[in-house]
mmCIF file with all atom_site columns, C-alpha atoms in Angstrom:
data_model
loop_
_atom_site.group_PDB
_atom_site.id
_atom_site.type_symbol
_atom_site.label_atom_id
_atom_site.label_alt_id
_atom_site.label_comp_id
_atom_site.label_asym_id
_atom_site.label_entity_id
_atom_site.label_seq_id
_atom_site.pdbx_PDB_ins_code
_atom_site.Cartn_x
_atom_site.Cartn_y
_atom_site.Cartn_z
_atom_site.occupancy
_atom_site.B_iso_or_equiv
_atom_site.pdbx_formal_charge
_atom_site.auth_seq_id
_atom_site.auth_comp_id
_atom_site.auth_asym_id
_atom_site.auth_atom_id
_atom_site.pdbx_PDB_model_num
ATOM 1   C CA . UNK A 1 1   ? -5.553  50.690 -17.934 1.00 0.00 ? 1   UNK A CA 1
ATOM 2   C CA . UNK A 1 2   ? -2.591  51.543 -15.767 1.00 0.00 ? 2   UNK A CA 1
ATOM 3   C CA . UNK A 1 3   ? -3.795  55.404 -14.740 1.00 0.00 ? 3   UNK A CA 1
ATOM 4   C CA . UNK A 1 4   ? -6.867  53.577 -13.219 1.00 0.00 ? 4   UNK A CA 1
ATOM 5   C CA . UNK A 1 5   ? -5.055  50.914 -11.349 1.00 0.00 ? 5   UNK A CA 1
ATOM 6   C CA . UNK A 1 6   ? -2.692  53.597 -10.059 1.00 0.00 ? 6   UNK A CA 1
ATOM 7   C CA . UNK A 1 7   ? -5.872  56.150 -9.094  1.00 0.00 ? 7   UNK A CA 1
ATOM 8   C CA . UNK A 1 8   ? -7.202  53.103 -7.309  1.00 0.00 ? 8   UNK A CA 1
ATOM 9   C CA . UNK A 1 9   ? -4.093  52.646 -5.328  1.00 0.00 ? 9   UNK A CA 1
ATOM 10  C CA . UNK A 1 10  ? -4.156  56.242 -4.736  1.00 0.00 ? 10  UNK A CA 1
ATOM 11  C CA . UNK A 1 11  ? -7.252  56.132 -3.292  1.00 0.00 ? 11  UNK A CA 1
ATOM 12  C CA . UNK A 1 12  ? -6.656  52.912 -1.318  1.00 0.00 ? 12  UNK A CA 1
ATOM 13  C CA . UNK A 1 13  ? -3.289  54.491 0.470   1.00 0.00 ? 13  UNK A CA 1
ATOM 14  C CA . UNK A 1 14  ? -5.559  57.849 0.746   1.00 0.00 ? 14  UNK A CA 1
ATOM 15  C CA . UNK A 1 15  ? -8.474  55.451 2.897   1.00 0.00 ? 15  UNK A CA 1
ATOM 16  C CA . UNK A 1 16  ? -6.153  53.911 4.546   1.00 0.00 ? 16  UNK A CA 1
ATOM 17  C CA . UNK A 1 17  ? -3.981  57.694 5.432   1.00 0.00 ? 17  UNK A CA 1
ATOM 18  C CA . UNK A 1 18  ? -7.634  58.940 6.701   1.00 0.00 ? 18  UNK A CA 1
ATOM 19  C CA . UNK A 1 19  ? -8.185  56.250 8.662   1.00 0.00 ? 19  UNK A CA 1
ATOM 20  C CA . UNK A 1 20  ? -5.081  55.810 10.457  1.00 0.00 ? 20  UNK A CA 1
ATOM 21  C CA . UNK A 1 21  ? -5.098  59.641 10.890  1.00 0.00 ? 21  UNK A CA 1
ATOM 22  C CA . UNK A 1 22  ? -8.833  59.076 12.444  1.00 0.00 ? 22  UNK A CA 1
ATOM 23  C CA . UNK A 1 23  ? -7.653  56.531 14.888  1.00 0.00 ? 23  UNK A CA 1
ATOM 24  C CA . UNK A 1 24  ? -4.270  58.765 16.292  1.00 0.00 ? 24  UNK A CA 1
ATOM 25  C CA . UNK A 1 25  ? -6.756  61.447 16.505  1.00 0.00 ? 25  UNK A CA 1
ATOM 26  C CA . UNK A 1 26  ? -8.767  59.163 18.924  1.00 0.00 ? 26  UNK A CA 1
ATOM 27  C CA . UNK A 1 27  ? -6.071  57.786 21.140  1.00 0.00 ? 27  UNK A CA 1
ATOM 28  C CA . UNK A 1 28  ? -4.297  60.811 21.204  1.00 0.00 ? 28  UNK A CA 1
ATOM 29  C CA . UNK A 1 29  ? -7.955  62.675 21.950  1.00 0.00 ? 29  UNK A CA 1
ATOM 30  C CA . UNK A 1 30  ? -8.454  59.542 25.035  1.00 0.00 ? 30  UNK A CA 1
ATOM 31  C CA . UNK A 1 31  ? -5.077  60.273 26.791  1.00 0.00 ? 31  UNK A CA 1
ATOM 32  C CA . UNK A 1 32  ? -5.439  63.464 26.615  1.00 0.00 ? 32  UNK A CA 1
ATOM 33  C CA . UNK A 1 33  ? -8.431  63.406 28.677  1.00 0.00 ? 33  UNK A CA 1
ATOM 34  C CA . UNK A 1 34  ? -6.664  61.473 31.276  1.00 0.00 ? 34  UNK A CA 1
ATOM 35  C CA . UNK A 1 35  ? -3.494  63.672 30.890  1.00 0.00 ? 35  UNK A CA 1
ATOM 36  C CA . UNK A 1 36  ? -5.586  66.401 30.990  1.00 0.00 ? 36  UNK A CA 1
ATOM 37  C CA . UNK A 1 37  ? -6.585  65.950 34.837  1.00 0.00 ? 37  UNK A CA 1
ATOM 38  C CA . UNK A 1 38  ? -3.293  67.686 36.653  1.00 0.00 ? 38  UNK A CA 1
ATOM 39  C CA . UNK A 1 39  ? -1.472  66.513 39.470  1.00 0.00 ? 39  UNK A CA 1
ATOM 40  C CA . UNK A 1 40  ? -1.698  69.581 41.193  1.00 0.00 ? 40  UNK A CA 1
ATOM 41  C CA . UNK A 1 41  ? -5.596  71.537 41.412  1.00 0.00 ? 41  UNK A CA 1
ATOM 42  C CA . UNK A 1 42  ? -5.480  74.962 42.636  1.00 0.00 ? 42  UNK A CA 1
ATOM 43  C CA . UNK A 1 43  ? -8.989  76.262 44.135  1.00 0.00 ? 43  UNK A CA 1
ATOM 44  C CA . UNK A 1 44  ? -9.628  79.684 45.813  1.00 0.00 ? 44  UNK A CA 1
ATOM 45  C CA . UNK A 1 45  ? -10.265 79.575 49.585  1.00 0.00 ? 45  UNK A CA 1
ATOM 46  C CA . UNK A 1 46  ? -13.931 79.743 48.452  1.00 0.00 ? 46  UNK A CA 1
ATOM 47  C CA . UNK A 1 47  ? -14.231 77.279 45.807  1.00 0.00 ? 47  UNK A CA 1
ATOM 48  C CA . UNK A 1 48  ? -12.525 74.993 48.730  1.00 0.00 ? 48  UNK A CA 1
ATOM 49  C CA . UNK A 1 49  ? -14.992 75.658 51.344  1.00 0.00 ? 49  UNK A CA 1
ATOM 50  C CA . UNK A 1 50  ? -17.536 74.722 49.142  1.00 0.00 ? 50  UNK A CA 1
ATOM 51  C CA . UNK A 1 51  ? -15.628 71.311 48.323  1.00 0.00 ? 51  UNK A CA 1
ATOM 52  C CA . UNK A 1 52  ? -15.251 70.528 51.908  1.00 0.00 ? 52  UNK A CA 1
ATOM 53  C CA . UNK A 1 53  ? -18.856 71.225 52.907  1.00 0.00 ? 53  UNK A CA 1
ATOM 54  C CA . UNK A 1 54  ? -19.971 68.864 50.046  1.00 0.00 ? 54  UNK A CA 1
ATOM 55  C CA . UNK A 1 55  ? -17.377 66.370 51.330  1.00 0.00 ? 55  UNK A CA 1
ATOM 56  C CA . UNK A 1 56  ? -18.804 66.172 54.616  1.00 0.00 ? 56  UNK A CA 1
ATOM 57  C CA . UNK A 1 57  ? -22.553 66.593 53.480  1.00 0.00 ? 57  UNK A CA 1
ATOM 58  C CA . UNK A 1 58  ? -21.984 63.430 51.426  1.00 0.00 ? 58  UNK A CA 1
ATOM 59  C CA . UNK A 1 59  ? -19.896 61.864 55.070  1.00 0.00 ? 59  UNK A CA 1
ATOM 60  C CA . UNK A 1 60  ? -23.412 62.481 57.319  1.00 0.00 ? 60  UNK A CA 1
ATOM 61  C CA . UNK A 1 61  ? -25.917 61.272 54.408  1.00 0.00 ? 61  UNK A CA 1
ATOM 62  C CA . UNK A 1 62  ? -23.583 58.263 54.295  1.00 0.00 ? 62  UNK A CA 1
ATOM 63  C CA . UNK A 1 63  ? -23.731 57.904 57.979  1.00 0.00 ? 63  UNK A CA 1
ATOM 64  C CA . UNK A 1 64  ? -27.384 58.348 58.057  1.00 0.00 ? 64  UNK A CA 1
ATOM 65  C CA . UNK A 1 65  ? -28.091 55.419 55.845  1.00 0.00 ? 65  UNK A CA 1
ATOM 66  C CA . UNK A 1 66  ? -25.673 52.982 57.708  1.00 0.00 ? 66  UNK A CA 1
ATOM 67  C CA . UNK A 1 67  ? -27.854 53.977 60.719  1.00 0.00 ? 67  UNK A CA 1
ATOM 68  C CA . UNK A 1 68  ? -31.081 53.923 58.887  1.00 0.00 ? 68  UNK A CA 1
ATOM 69  C CA . UNK A 1 69  ? -29.919 50.228 57.388  1.00 0.00 ? 69  UNK A CA 1
ATOM 70  C CA . UNK A 1 70  ? -28.629 49.168 61.341  1.00 0.00 ? 70  UNK A CA 1
ATOM 71  C CA . UNK A 1 71  ? -32.233 50.331 62.841  1.00 0.00 ? 71  UNK A CA 1
ATOM 72  C CA . UNK A 1 72  ? -33.920 48.192 59.362  1.00 0.00 ? 72  UNK A CA 1
ATOM 73  C CA . UNK A 1 73  ? -32.168 45.948 60.166  1.00 0.00 ? 73  UNK A CA 1
ATOM 74  C CA . UNK A 1 74  ? -32.464 45.207 64.052  1.00 0.00 ? 74  UNK A CA 1
ATOM 75  C CA . UNK A 1 75  ? -36.410 46.063 63.821  1.00 0.00 ? 75  UNK A CA 1
ATOM 76  C CA . UNK A 1 76  ? -36.271 43.164 61.123  1.00 0.00 ? 76  UNK A CA 1
ATOM 77  C CA . UNK A 1 77  ? -34.419 41.023 63.587  1.00 0.00 ? 77  UNK A CA 1
ATOM 78  C CA . UNK A 1 78  ? -37.227 41.580 66.306  1.00 0.00 ? 78  UNK A CA 1
ATOM 79  C CA . UNK A 1 79  ? -39.953 41.229 63.690  1.00 0.00 ? 79  UNK A CA 1
ATOM 80  C CA . UNK A 1 80  ? -38.436 37.626 63.468  1.00 0.00 ? 80  UNK A CA 1
ATOM 81  C CA . UNK A 1 81  ? -38.331 36.801 66.719  1.00 0.00 ? 81  UNK A CA 1
ATOM 82  C CA . UNK A 1 82  ? -41.849 38.046 67.848  1.00 0.00 ? 82  UNK A CA 1
ATOM 83  C CA . UNK A 1 83  ? -43.156 36.435 65.294  1.00 0.00 ? 83  UNK A CA 1
ATOM 84  C CA . UNK A 1 84  ? -41.702 33.185 65.814  1.00 0.00 ? 84  UNK A CA 1
ATOM 85  C CA . UNK A 1 85  ? -42.671 33.442 69.579  1.00 0.00 ? 85  UNK A CA 1
ATOM 86  C CA . UNK A 1 86  ? -46.335 35.344 68.515  1.00 0.00 ? 86  UNK A CA 1
ATOM 87  C CA . UNK A 1 87  ? -46.544 31.869 66.475  1.00 0.00 ? 87  UNK A CA 1
ATOM 88  C CA . UNK A 1 88  ? -45.983 29.221 69.121  1.00 0.00 ? 88  UNK A CA 1
ATOM 89  C CA . UNK A 1 89  ? -48.038 31.118 71.890  1.00 0.00 ? 89  UNK A CA 1
ATOM 90  C CA . UNK A 1 90  ? -51.208 30.773 69.048  1.00 0.00 ? 90  UNK A CA 1
ATOM 91  C CA . UNK A 1 91  ? -50.153 27.538 68.489  1.00 0.00 ? 91  UNK A CA 1
ATOM 92  C CA . UNK A 1 92  ? -50.047 26.363 72.241  1.00 0.00 ? 92  UNK A CA 1
ATOM 93  C CA . UNK A 1 93  ? -53.079 28.854 72.701  1.00 0.00 ? 93  UNK A CA 1
ATOM 94  C CA . UNK A 1 94  ? -54.977 26.501 70.059  1.00 0.00 ? 94  UNK A CA 1
ATOM 95  C CA . UNK A 1 95  ? -54.131 23.949 71.733  1.00 0.00 ? 95  UNK A CA 1
ATOM 96  C CA . UNK A 1 96  ? -55.419 24.712 74.981  1.00 0.00 ? 96  UNK A CA 1
ATOM 97  C CA . UNK A 1 97  ? -58.705 26.428 73.416  1.00 0.00 ? 97  UNK A CA 1
ATOM 98  C CA . UNK A 1 98  ? -59.287 22.615 72.482  1.00 0.00 ? 98  UNK A CA 1
ATOM 99  C CA . UNK A 1 99  ? -58.799 20.887 75.291  1.00 0.00 ? 99  UNK A CA 1
ATOM 100 C CA . UNK A 1 100 ? -61.007 23.397 77.361  1.00 0.00 ? 100 UNK A CA 1
ATOM 101 C CA . UNK A 1 101 ? -63.902 22.530 74.864  1.00 0.00 ? 101 UNK A CA 1
ATOM 102 C CA . UNK A 1 102 ? -63.440 19.022 75.615  1.00 0.00 ? 102 UNK A CA 1
ATOM 103 C CA . UNK A 1 103 ? -63.689 19.331 79.499  1.00 0.00 ? 103 UNK A CA 1
ATOM 104 C CA . UNK A 1 104 ? -66.912 18.761 79.741  1.00 0.00 ? 104 UNK A CA 1
ATOM 105 C CA . UNK A 1 105 ? -66.656 15.784 77.591  1.00 0.00 ? 105 UNK A CA 1
ATOM 106 C CA . UNK A 1 106 ? -64.725 14.403 80.350  1.00 0.00 ? 106 UNK A CA 1
ATOM 107 C CA . UNK A 1 107 ? -66.994 15.682 82.813  1.00 0.00 ? 107 UNK A CA 1
ATOM 108 C CA . UNK A 1 108 ? -70.468 13.515 81.245  1.00 0.00 ? 108 UNK A CA 1
ATOM 109 C CA . UNK A 1 109 ? -68.139 10.603 81.053  1.00 0.00 ? 109 UNK A CA 1
ATOM 110 C CA . UNK A 1 110 ? -67.401 11.081 85.057  1.00 0.00 ? 110 UNK A CA 1
ATOM 111 C CA . UNK A 1 111 ? -71.183 11.572 85.532  1.00 0.00 ? 111 UNK A CA 1
ATOM 112 C CA . UNK A 1 112 ? -72.323 9.045  83.359  1.00 0.00 ? 112 UNK A CA 1
ATOM 113 C CA . UNK A 1 113 ? -69.670 6.422  85.142  1.00 0.00 ? 113 UNK A CA 1
ATOM 114 C CA . UNK A 1 114 ? -70.868 7.738  88.484  1.00 0.00 ? 114 UNK A CA 1
ATOM 115 C CA . UNK A 1 115 ? -74.472 6.974  87.537  1.00 0.00 ? 115 UNK A CA 1
ATOM 116 C CA . UNK A 1 116 ? -74.213 3.602  86.059  1.00 0.00 ? 116 UNK A CA 1
ATOM 117 C CA . UNK A 1 117 ? -75.999 1.203  88.783  1.00 0.00 ? 117 UNK A CA 1
ATOM 118 C CA . UNK A 1 118 ? -77.778 -1.063 87.081  1.00 0.00 ? 118 UNK A CA 1
ATOM 119 C CA . UNK A 1 119 ? -75.841 -0.941 83.381  1.00 0.00 ? 119 UNK A CA 1
ATOM 120 C CA . UNK A 1 120 ? -74.541 -3.500 82.114  1.00 0.00 ? 120 UNK A CA 1
ATOM 121 C CA . UNK A 1 121 ? -71.027 -3.786 83.084  1.00 0.00 ? 121 UNK A CA 1
ATOM 122 C CA . UNK A 1 122 ? -69.623 -4.293 79.434  1.00 0.00 ? 122 UNK A CA 1
ATOM 123 C CA . UNK A 1 123 ? -70.976 -0.991 78.364  1.00 0.00 ? 123 UNK A CA 1
ATOM 124 C CA . UNK A 1 124 ? -69.181 0.909  81.717  1.00 0.00 ? 124 UNK A CA 1
ATOM 125 C CA . UNK A 1 125 ? -65.982 -1.338 81.191  1.00 0.00 ? 125 UNK A CA 1
ATOM 126 C CA . UNK A 1 126 ? -65.797 0.687  77.366  1.00 0.00 ? 126 UNK A CA 1
ATOM 127 C CA . UNK A 1 127 ? -66.851 4.315  78.644  1.00 0.00 ? 127 UNK A CA 1
ATOM 128 C CA . UNK A 1 128 ? -64.694 3.577  81.362  1.00 0.00 ? 128 UNK A CA 1
ATOM 129 C CA . UNK A 1 129 ? -61.789 2.947  78.260  1.00 0.00 ? 129 UNK A CA 1
ATOM 130 C CA . UNK A 1 130 ? -63.294 5.576  75.990  1.00 0.00 ? 130 UNK A CA 1
ATOM 131 C CA . UNK A 1 131 ? -62.851 8.156  79.374  1.00 0.00 ? 131 UNK A CA 1
ATOM 132 C CA . UNK A 1 132 ? -59.173 6.779  79.987  1.00 0.00 ? 132 UNK A CA 1
ATOM 133 C CA . UNK A 1 133 ? -58.312 7.512  76.366  1.00 0.00 ? 133 UNK A CA 1
ATOM 134 C CA . UNK A 1 134 ? -59.269 10.504 75.708  1.00 0.00 ? 134 UNK A CA 1
ATOM 135 C CA . UNK A 1 135 ? -57.310 11.586 79.179  1.00 0.00 ? 135 UNK A CA 1
ATOM 136 C CA . UNK A 1 136 ? -54.224 10.133 78.213  1.00 0.00 ? 136 UNK A CA 1
ATOM 137 C CA . UNK A 1 137 ? -54.445 11.461 74.508  1.00 0.00 ? 137 UNK A CA 1
ATOM 138 C CA . UNK A 1 138 ? -54.945 15.408 76.640  1.00 0.00 ? 138 UNK A CA 1
ATOM 139 C CA . UNK A 1 139 ? -51.888 14.298 79.152  1.00 0.00 ? 139 UNK A CA 1
ATOM 140 C CA . UNK A 1 140 ? -49.590 13.814 75.994  1.00 0.00 ? 140 UNK A CA 1
ATOM 141 C CA . UNK A 1 141 ? -50.667 17.168 75.160  1.00 0.00 ? 141 UNK A CA 1
ATOM 142 C CA . UNK A 1 142 ? -49.679 18.142 78.491  1.00 0.00 ? 142 UNK A CA 1
ATOM 143 C CA . UNK A 1 143 ? -52.547 18.855 80.328  1.00 0.00 ? 143 UNK A CA 1
ATOM 144 C CA . UNK A 1 144 ? -52.415 17.537 83.943  1.00 0.00 ? 144 UNK A CA 1
ATOM 145 C CA . UNK A 1 145 ? -55.273 17.213 87.102  1.00 0.00 ? 145 UNK A CA 1
ATOM 146 C CA . UNK A 1 146 ? -55.248 19.520 89.567  1.00 0.00 ? 146 UNK A CA 1
ATOM 147 C CA . UNK A 1 147 ? -54.422 18.626 93.157  1.00 0.00 ? 147 UNK A CA 1
ATOM 148 C CA . UNK A 1 148 ? -57.455 18.818 94.797  1.00 0.00 ? 148 UNK A CA 1
ATOM 149 C CA . UNK A 1 149 ? -56.834 17.419 98.238  1.00 0.00 ? 149 UNK A CA 1
ATOM 150 C CA . UNK A 1 150 ? -55.391 19.276 101.399 1.00 0.00 ? 150 UNK A CA 1
ATOM 151 C CA . UNK A 1 151 ? -55.796 23.071 102.058 1.00 0.00 ? 151 UNK A CA 1
ATOM 152 C CA . UNK A 1 152 ? -57.324 25.533 99.851  1.00 0.00 ? 152 UNK A CA 1
ATOM 153 C CA . UNK A 1 153 ? -55.682 27.002 97.192  1.00 0.00 ? 153 UNK A CA 1
ATOM 154 C CA . UNK A 1 154 ? -57.101 30.395 95.488  1.00 0.00 ? 154 UNK A CA 1
ATOM 155 C CA . UNK A 1 155 ? -54.456 29.930 92.890  1.00 0.00 ? 155 UNK A CA 1
ATOM 156 C CA . UNK A 1 156 ? -55.577 26.574 91.437  1.00 0.00 ? 156 UNK A CA 1
ATOM 157 C CA . UNK A 1 157 ? -59.344 26.262 93.762  1.00 0.00 ? 157 UNK A CA 1
ATOM 158 C CA . UNK A 1 158 ? -62.547 27.402 93.674  1.00 0.00 ? 158 UNK A CA 1
ATOM 159 C CA . UNK A 1 159 ? -64.479 27.074 96.514  1.00 0.00 ? 159 UNK A CA 1
ATOM 160 C CA . UNK A 1 160 ? -68.097 27.409 95.671  1.00 0.00 ? 160 UNK A CA 1
ATOM 161 C CA . UNK A 1 161 ? -69.382 26.020 99.254  1.00 0.00 ? 161 UNK A CA 1
ATOM 162 C CA . UNK A 1 162 ? -68.413 25.780 102.380 1.00 0.00 ? 162 UNK A CA 1
ATOM 163 C CA . UNK A 1 163 ? -69.276 23.198 105.514 1.00 0.00 ? 163 UNK A CA 1
ATOM 164 C CA . UNK A 1 164 ? -69.069 22.851 109.092 1.00 0.00 ? 164 UNK A CA 1
ATOM 165 C CA . UNK A 1 165 ? -67.853 19.940 109.822 1.00 0.00 ? 165 UNK A CA 1
ATOM 166 C CA . UNK A 1 166 ? -65.831 18.371 112.920 1.00 0.00 ? 166 UNK A CA 1
ATOM 167 C CA . UNK A 1 167 ? -62.656 17.661 112.753 1.00 0.00 ? 167 UNK A CA 1
ATOM 168 C CA . UNK A 1 168 ? -61.419 19.716 110.040 1.00 0.00 ? 168 UNK A CA 1
ATOM 169 C CA . UNK A 1 169 ? -59.975 22.570 109.733 1.00 0.00 ? 169 UNK A CA 1
ATOM 170 C CA . UNK A 1 170 ? -60.974 25.689 108.059 1.00 0.00 ? 170 UNK A CA 1
ATOM 171 C CA . UNK A 1 171 ? -59.925 26.035 104.854 1.00 0.00 ? 171 UNK A CA 1
ATOM 172 C CA . UNK A 1 172 ? -59.762 22.130 104.047 1.00 0.00 ? 172 UNK A CA 1
ATOM 173 C CA . UNK A 1 173 ? -61.135 20.932 100.903 1.00 0.00 ? 173 UNK A CA 1
ATOM 174 C CA . UNK A 1 174 ? -63.670 18.445 101.828 1.00 0.00 ? 174 UNK A CA 1
ATOM 175 C CA . UNK A 1 175 ? -64.920 17.630 98.248  1.00 0.00 ? 175 UNK A CA 1
ATOM 176 C CA . UNK A 1 176 ? -63.888 18.163 95.009  1.00 0.00 ? 176 UNK A CA 1
ATOM 177 C CA . UNK A 1 177 ? -67.541 19.173 92.767  1.00 0.00 ? 177 UNK A CA 1
ATOM 178 C CA . UNK A 1 178 ? -65.936 19.553 89.171  1.00 0.00 ? 178 UNK A CA 1
ATOM 179 C CA . UNK A 1 179 ? -62.087 18.126 88.518  1.00 0.00 ? 179 UNK A CA 1
ATOM 180 C CA . UNK A 1 180 ? -59.748 21.331 87.242  1.00 0.00 ? 180 UNK A CA 1
ATOM 181 C CA . UNK A 1 181 ? -56.511 20.813 84.686  1.00 0.00 ? 181 UNK A CA 1
ATOM 182 C CA . UNK A 1 182 ? -54.064 22.511 83.621  1.00 0.00 ? 182 UNK A CA 1
ATOM 183 C CA . UNK A 1 183 ? -51.018 22.446 80.970  1.00 0.00 ? 183 UNK A CA 1
ATOM 184 C CA . UNK A 1 184 ? -47.612 23.746 81.513  1.00 0.00 ? 184 UNK A CA 1
ATOM 185 C CA . UNK A 1 185 ? -48.831 25.773 84.419  1.00 0.00 ? 185 UNK A CA 1
ATOM 186 C CA . UNK A 1 186 ? -51.369 27.184 82.979  1.00 0.00 ? 186 UNK A CA 1
ATOM 187 C CA . UNK A 1 187 ? -55.019 26.573 84.164  1.00 0.00 ? 187 UNK A CA 1
ATOM 188 C CA . UNK A 1 188 ? -57.303 25.359 81.712  1.00 0.00 ? 188 UNK A CA 1
ATOM 189 C CA . UNK A 1 189 ? -60.230 25.172 84.726  1.00 0.00 ? 189 UNK A CA 1
ATOM 190 C CA . UNK A 1 190 ? -59.765 25.935 88.401  1.00 0.00 ? 190 UNK A CA 1
ATOM 191 C CA . UNK A 1 191 ? -60.772 22.721 90.731  1.00 0.00 ? 191 UNK A CA 1
ATOM 192 C CA . UNK A 1 192 ? -64.767 23.227 91.685  1.00 0.00 ? 192 UNK A CA 1
ATOM 193 C CA . UNK A 1 193 ? -64.299 22.584 95.538  1.00 0.00 ? 193 UNK A CA 1
ATOM 194 C CA . UNK A 1 194 ? -66.386 21.838 98.733  1.00 0.00 ? 194 UNK A CA 1
ATOM 195 C CA . UNK A 1 195 ? -64.154 23.323 101.363 1.00 0.00 ? 195 UNK A CA 1
ATOM 196 C CA . UNK A 1 196 ? -64.459 23.566 105.910 1.00 0.00 ? 196 UNK A CA 1
ATOM 197 C CA . UNK A 1 197 ? -65.783 26.593 107.318 1.00 0.00 ? 197 UNK A CA 1
#
């Protein structure tokens, strides 16, 4: 019995010694790996030139990558600005298109009111209110009537008729045949006018 206990004790001691030796060996190898790089490394001229060439290639690649990243960032910023202004321009153009489609309705109101002789006055007043409401709504969106008094301006007016009238200077607007409108300086429709010869 004493022999068995002694054998077990020896086995445990040997196992502990083996474990300790393995741990010391692993630690020594790690330390040796770190210490295996000498403080000064001597290279041949050829090796040095290869290393320097490799470093320069890496620097060049880094510079190219930085330039590419800067260009991509600038392109993205430009895209975002373009997209923002395009969105606003598209919205404004859509608004103007909507207004253009309503212009014939305004013309029809005007024609109906001009030819409302003998019609119930209450009905005529109702039509005037609807016309006024439509004009106010479009006015809130920026639509304005083009002034068609004074002299003819080809940037604002479309002359479809000419008439010789005494006492009127040539190019003076005599009559507005169709009202013109603009939104923020952009023409929705030119005023159709008759001018003096």
